[in-house]
Coordinates of N, CA and C in Angstrom, one line a residue:
X24 N -27.7 32.4 -15.5 CA -26.8 31.6 -16.4 C -25.5 31.9 -15.8
X25 N -24.6 30.9 -16.1 CA -23.1 31.1 -15.5 C -22.3 32.0 -16.5
X26 N -21.2 32.7 -16.2 CA -20.6 33.5 -17.0 C -19.6 32.6 -17.7
X27 N -18.9 33.3 -18.8 CA -18.2 32.6 -19.8 C -16.9 31.8 -19.0
X28 N -16.4 32.3 -18.0 CA -15.2 31.6 -17.5 C -15.8 30.5 -16.6
X29 N -16.9 30.5 -16.1 CA -17.6 29.6 -15.0 C -17.6 28.5 -16.1
X30 N -18.3 28.4 -17.1 CA -18.5 27.3 -18.0 C -17.2 26.8 -18.7
X31 N -16.3 27.5 -18.9 CA -14.9 27.0 -19.2 C -14.3 26.2 -18.2
X32 N -14.4 26.8 -17.0 CA -13.7 26.1 -15.8 C -14.4 24.6 -15.6
X33 N -15.8 24.7 -15.7 CA -16.4 23.6 -15.5 C -15.9 22.4 -16.6
X34 N -15.8 22.8 -17.9 CA -15.3 21.8 -18.9 C -13.9 21.4 -18.5
X35 N -13.0 22.4 -18.2 CA -11.7 21.9 -17.7 C -11.7 21.2 -16.5
X36 N -12.4 21.3 -15.5 CA -12.4 20.5 -14.4 C -13.0 19.0 -14.8
X37 N -13.7 18.9 -15.5 CA -14.2 17.6 -16.0 C -13.2 16.8 -16.7
X38 N -12.5 17.5 -17.8 CA -11.4 16.9 -18.5 C -10.2 16.6 -17.6
X39 N -9.9 17.4 -16.5 CA -8.8 17.1 -15.6 C -9.2 15.8 -14.8
X40 N -10.4 15.7 -14.3 CA -10.8 14.6 -13.4 C -10.7 13.3 -14.3
X41 N -11.2 13.5 -15.6 CA -11.1 12.2 -16.3 C -9.8 11.8 -16.6
X42 N -8.9 12.8 -17.0 CA -7.6 12.4 -17.4 C -6.8 11.8 -16.2
X43 N -7.1 12.2 -15.0 CA -6.5 11.6 -13.8 C -7.2 10.2 -13.5
X44 N -8.2 9.8 -14.2 CA -8.9 8.6 -14.0 C -9.6 8.7 -12.7
X45 N -10.1 9.7 -12.3 CA -10.9 10.1 -11.3 C -12.4 10.1 -11.8
X46 N -12.9 8.9 -12.3 CA -14.0 8.7 -13.0 C -15.3 9.3 -12.2
X47 N -15.4 8.9 -10.9 CA -16.6 9.4 -10.2 C -16.6 10.8 -10.1
X48 N -15.5 11.5 -9.7 CA -15.5 12.9 -9.8 C -15.9 13.5 -11.1
X49 N -15.2 13.1 -12.2 CA -15.6 13.6 -13.6 C -17.1 13.4 -13.9
X50 N -17.3 12.2 -13.7 CA -18.9 12.1 -14.2 C -19.8 12.8 -13.5
X51 N -19.4 13.3 -12.2 CA -20.4 14.2 -11.5 C -20.5 15.4 -12.3
X52 N -19.7 15.9 -13.2 CA -19.9 17.1 -13.8 C -20.8 17.0 -15.1
X53 N -21.3 15.9 -15.5 CA -22.1 15.5 -16.5 C -23.7 15.4 -16.0
X54 N -24.6 15.8 -16.8 CA -25.9 15.8 -16.6 C -26.4 14.3 -16.6
X55 N -27.4 14.0 -15.9 CA -27.7 12.4 -16.1 C -28.2 12.1 -17.5
X56 N -28.6 13.0 -18.2 CA -29.0 12.7 -19.6 C -28.1 13.1 -20.7
X57 N -26.6 13.4 -20.2 CA -25.8 13.9 -21.2 C -25.5 13.1 -22.4
X58 N -25.2 13.7 -23.5 CA -24.8 12.9 -24.9 C -23.4 13.2 -25.0
X59 N -22.7 12.2 -25.4 CA -21.2 12.3 -25.7 C -20.9 11.6 -27.1
X60 N -20.3 12.4 -28.0 CA -20.0 11.8 -29.3 C -18.5 12.2 -29.7
X61 N -17.9 10.9 -30.0 CA -16.5 11.0 -30.4 C -16.6 11.0 -31.9
X62 N -16.6 12.3 -32.5 CA -17.1 12.3 -33.9 C -16.2 11.6 -35.0
X63 N -14.9 11.5 -35.0 CA -14.2 11.0 -35.9 C -14.3 9.4 -36.0
X64 N -14.8 8.9 -34.9 CA -15.1 7.3 -34.9 C -16.3 6.9 -35.5
X65 N -17.3 7.8 -35.7 CA -18.5 7.6 -36.3 C -19.3 6.7 -35.6
X66 N -19.0 6.5 -34.3 CA -19.8 5.5 -33.3 C -21.1 6.4 -33.0
X67 N -22.1 5.4 -32.4 CA -23.2 6.2 -32.0 C -22.8 7.0 -30.8
X68 N -23.8 8.1 -30.7 CA -23.5 8.9 -29.3 C -23.8 8.0 -28.0
X69 N -23.3 8.2 -27.0 CA -23.5 7.5 -25.7 C -24.1 8.6 -24.9
X70 N -25.1 7.9 -24.0 CA -26.0 8.9 -23.1 C -25.7 8.5 -21.7
X71 N -25.7 9.5 -20.8 CA -25.7 9.5 -19.5 C -24.2 9.2 -19.1
X72 N -23.9 9.5 -17.9 CA -22.5 9.3 -17.1 C -22.1 7.8 -17.4
X73 N -23.0 6.8 -17.3 CA -22.7 5.5 -17.3 C -22.0 5.0 -18.9
X74 N -22.8 5.9 -19.9 CA -22.3 5.6 -21.4 C -21.0 6.2 -21.5
X75 N -20.7 7.5 -20.9 CA -19.4 8.0 -21.1 C -18.3 7.2 -20.4
X76 N -18.5 6.7 -19.2 CA -17.7 6.0 -18.5 C -17.4 4.6 -19.4
X77 N -18.3 3.9 -20.0 CA -18.3 2.8 -20.8 C -17.1 3.1 -21.9
X78 N -17.1 4.3 -22.5 CA -16.2 4.4 -23.7 C -14.9 5.0 -23.0
X79 N -14.9 5.8 -22.1 CA -13.5 6.4 -21.5 C -12.7 5.4 -20.6
X80 N -13.3 4.7 -19.8 CA -12.7 3.7 -18.9 C -11.7 2.7 -19.6
X81 N -12.1 2.0 -20.7 CA -11.4 1.1 -21.6 C -10.2 1.9 -22.2
X82 N -10.8 3.0 -22.7 CA -9.6 3.9 -23.4 C -8.4 4.2 -22.5
X83 N -8.8 4.8 -21.2 CA -7.8 5.1 -20.3 C -7.1 4.0 -19.7
X84 N -7.7 2.8 -19.7 CA -7.1 1.6 -19.1 C -5.5 1.6 -19.2
X85 N -5.2 1.3 -20.5 CA -3.7 1.1 -20.7 C -2.7 2.4 -20.4
X86 N -3.5 3.5 -20.1 CA -2.5 4.7 -20.0 C -1.9 4.7 -18.5
X87 N -0.6 5.2 -18.5 CA 0.0 5.3 -17.2 C -0.2 6.8 -16.6
X88 N -0.4 7.6 -17.6 CA -0.6 9.1 -17.2 C -1.2 9.8 -18.4
X89 N -2.1 10.7 -18.1 CA -2.8 11.5 -19.2 C -2.4 12.9 -18.6
X90 N -2.3 13.6 -19.7 CA -2.2 15.2 -19.5 C -3.1 15.8 -20.7
X91 N -3.8 16.9 -20.2 CA -4.3 17.7 -21.2 C -3.6 19.1 -21.3
X92 N -3.1 19.5 -22.4 CA -2.6 20.7 -22.5 C -3.5 21.7 -23.4
X93 N -4.2 22.5 -22.5 CA -5.1 23.6 -23.1 C -4.5 24.6 -23.8
X94 N -4.7 24.8 -25.1 CA -4.3 25.8 -26.0 C -5.0 27.2 -26.3
X95 N -6.3 26.7 -26.5 CA -7.3 27.9 -26.6 C -8.6 27.6 -26.1
X96 N -9.3 28.5 -25.5 CA -10.7 28.1 -25.0 C -11.5 29.3 -25.3
X97 N -12.7 29.0 -25.6 CA -13.9 30.3 -25.8 C -15.3 29.7 -25.3
X98 N -15.9 30.7 -24.8 CA -17.3 30.4 -24.5 C -18.3 31.4 -25.2
X99 N -19.4 30.9 -25.7 CA -20.4 31.7 -26.1 C -21.8 31.2 -25.4
X100 N -22.3 32.0 -24.7 CA -23.6 31.7 -24.0 C -23.2 30.3 -23.0
X101 N -23.9 29.2 -23.4 CA -23.6 28.0 -22.6 C -22.8 27.2 -23.3
X102 N -22.2 27.5 -24.5 CA -21.3 26.5 -25.4 C -19.6 26.9 -25.2
X103 N -19.1 25.8 -24.9 CA -17.6 26.1 -24.6 C -16.8 25.3 -25.7
X104 N -15.8 25.9 -26.1 CA -14.9 25.3 -27.2 C -13.5 25.2 -26.5
X105 N -12.8 23.9 -26.4 CA -11.6 24.0 -25.9 C -10.6 23.3 -27.0
X106 N -9.7 23.9 -27.6 CA -8.7 23.2 -28.2 C -7.5 22.8 -27.3
X107 N -7.2 21.7 -27.4 CA -6.2 21.0 -26.4 C -5.4 19.9 -27.2
X108 N -4.2 19.6 -26.5 CA -3.4 18.3 -27.0 C -3.7 17.4 -25.9
X109 N -4.2 16.3 -26.1 CA -4.1 15.1 -25.0 C -3.1 14.2 -25.4
X110 N -2.3 14.2 -24.2 CA -1.1 13.3 -24.0 C -1.4 12.2 -23.2
X111 N -1.1 11.0 -23.9 CA -1.4 9.7 -23.0 C 0.1 8.9 -23.0
X112 N 0.3 8.7 -21.5 CA 1.7 7.9 -21.4 C 1.3 6.5 -21.5
X113 N 2.0 5.8 -22.2 CA 1.9 4.3 -22.4 C 3.1 3.5 -21.8
X114 N 3.1 2.3 -21.9 CA 4.3 1.5 -21.3 C 5.6 1.9 -22.1
X115 N 6.6 1.6 -21.4 CA 7.9 1.9 -21.9 C 8.2 3.4 -22.3
X116 N 7.7 4.2 -21.7 CA 7.7 5.7 -21.4 C 7.4 6.3 -22.9
X117 N 6.5 5.7 -23.4 CA 6.0 6.0 -24.8 C 4.8 6.9 -24.5
X118 N 4.8 8.2 -25.3 CA 3.8 9.2 -25.2 C 3.1 9.4 -26.5
X119 N 1.7 9.3 -26.3 CA 0.9 9.5 -27.7 C 0.4 10.9 -27.5
X120 N 0.4 11.8 -28.5 CA -0.2 13.1 -28.7 C -1.3 13.3 -29.6
X121 N -2.3 13.9 -29.2 CA -3.6 14.0 -30.0 C -4.1 15.4 -30.1
X122 N -3.9 16.2 -31.1 CA -4.5 17.7 -31.1 C -6.1 17.3 -31.0
X123 N -6.9 17.8 -30.3 CA -8.4 17.7 -30.0 C -8.9 19.0 -29.8
X124 N -10.1 19.1 -30.5 CA -11.1 20.4 -30.1 C -12.3 19.6 -29.4
X125 N -12.8 20.1 -28.2 CA -13.9 19.6 -27.7 C -15.0 20.9 -27.6
X126 N -16.1 20.2 -27.8 CA -17.3 21.4 -27.7 C -18.1 21.1 -26.6
X127 N -18.6 21.7 -25.6 CA -19.3 21.3 -24.6 C -20.5 22.3 -24.7
X128 N -21.6 21.7 -24.2 CA -22.8 22.6 -24.0 C -23.1 22.4 -22.5
X129 N -23.4 23.5 -21.7 CA -23.5 23.4 -20.3 C -25.1 23.8 -20.0
X130 N -25.7 23.2 -19.2 CA -27.0 23.4 -18.9 C -27.2 23.1 -17.4
X131 N -27.7 24.2 -16.6 CA -27.9 23.9 -15.2 C -26.7 23.7 -14.5
X132 N -25.4 24.1 -14.9 CA -24.3 23.8 -14.1 C -23.7 22.5 -14.5
X133 N -24.2 21.8 -15.5 CA -23.6 20.3 -15.9 C -23.5 20.5 -17.3
X134 N -22.6 19.4 -17.8 CA -22.4 19.2 -19.3 C -23.3 18.3 -19.6
X135 N -24.1 19.0 -20.7 CA -25.4 18.4 -21.5 C -25.0 17.6 -22.5
X136 N -24.0 18.1 -23.4 CA -23.7 17.6 -24.6 C -21.9 17.9 -24.6
X137 N -21.5 16.9 -25.1 CA -20.0 16.9 -25.4 C -19.6 16.2 -26.6
X138 N -18.9 16.9 -27.5 CA -18.4 16.3 -28.6 C -16.9 16.6 -28.8
X139 N -16.1 15.5 -29.1 CA -14.7 15.8 -29.3 C -14.5 15.3 -30.8
X140 N -13.6 16.3 -31.5 CA -13.3 16.3 -32.8 C -11.6 16.2 -32.9
X141 N -11.1 15.1 -33.7 CA -9.7 15.0 -33.8 C -9.5 14.2 -35.2
X142 N -8.3 14.1 -35.6 CA -7.9 13.3 -36.7 C -7.7 11.9 -36.5
X143 N -8.4 11.1 -36.9 CA -8.4 9.8 -36.7 C -7.0 9.1 -37.1
X144 N -6.5 9.3 -38.4 CA -5.4 8.7 -38.8 C -4.2 9.2 -37.9
X145 N -4.1 10.4 -37.3 CA -3.2 10.8 -36.4 C -3.0 9.9 -35.2
X146 N -4.2 9.6 -34.5 CA -4.2 8.8 -33.2 C -3.8 7.3 -33.6
X147 N -4.3 6.9 -34.7 CA -4.1 5.4 -35.1 C -2.7 5.1 -35.4
X148 N -2.0 6.1 -36.1 CA -0.4 6.2 -36.4 C 0.2 6.2 -35.2
X149 N -0.1 6.9 -34.2 CA 0.7 6.9 -33.0 C 0.5 6.0 -32.0
X150 N -0.9 5.1 -32.0 CA -1.3 4.3 -31.2 C -2.0 3.0 -31.8
X151 N -1.2 2.3 -32.6 CA -2.2 1.4 -33.5 C -2.7 0.2 -32.6
X152 N -2.4 0.1 -31.5 CA -3.0 -1.0 -30.3 C -4.4 -0.7 -30.3
X153 N -4.8 0.7 -30.7 CA -6.2 0.9 -30.5 C -7.2 0.2 -31.3
X154 N -6.7 -0.4 -32.3 CA -7.7 -1.2 -33.4 C -7.4 -2.7 -33.2
X155 N -6.4 -3.0 -32.3 CA -6.3 -4.6 -32.1 C -7.3 -5.2 -31.2

């Protein structure tokens, strides 16, 4: 089993690759049967790297730049918690910031489960185009 710092590093590398829109690199950190849930949206969980890509690629489409500011992180066994602020630069030099907590479960060196928790009204107020 990997130590706590290794599991945290794996989750951080995944997030950084996805934020940089390096989808192939990022998806390589996921297990083939991973499960991703964007909790506040109430959407069904997606399965596998293709499912994650189908959700995130359109979301990141209008962004010019993405930054993840890592605030706190902890690991217990194979579970990683990362509190962060997701910053998304849109057209006209407009930044949208969203506080997020991600929970990752790591198995055999890959992300098996990923859940993000955030306040839906916060992002919709800052980025109303998401519902257009």
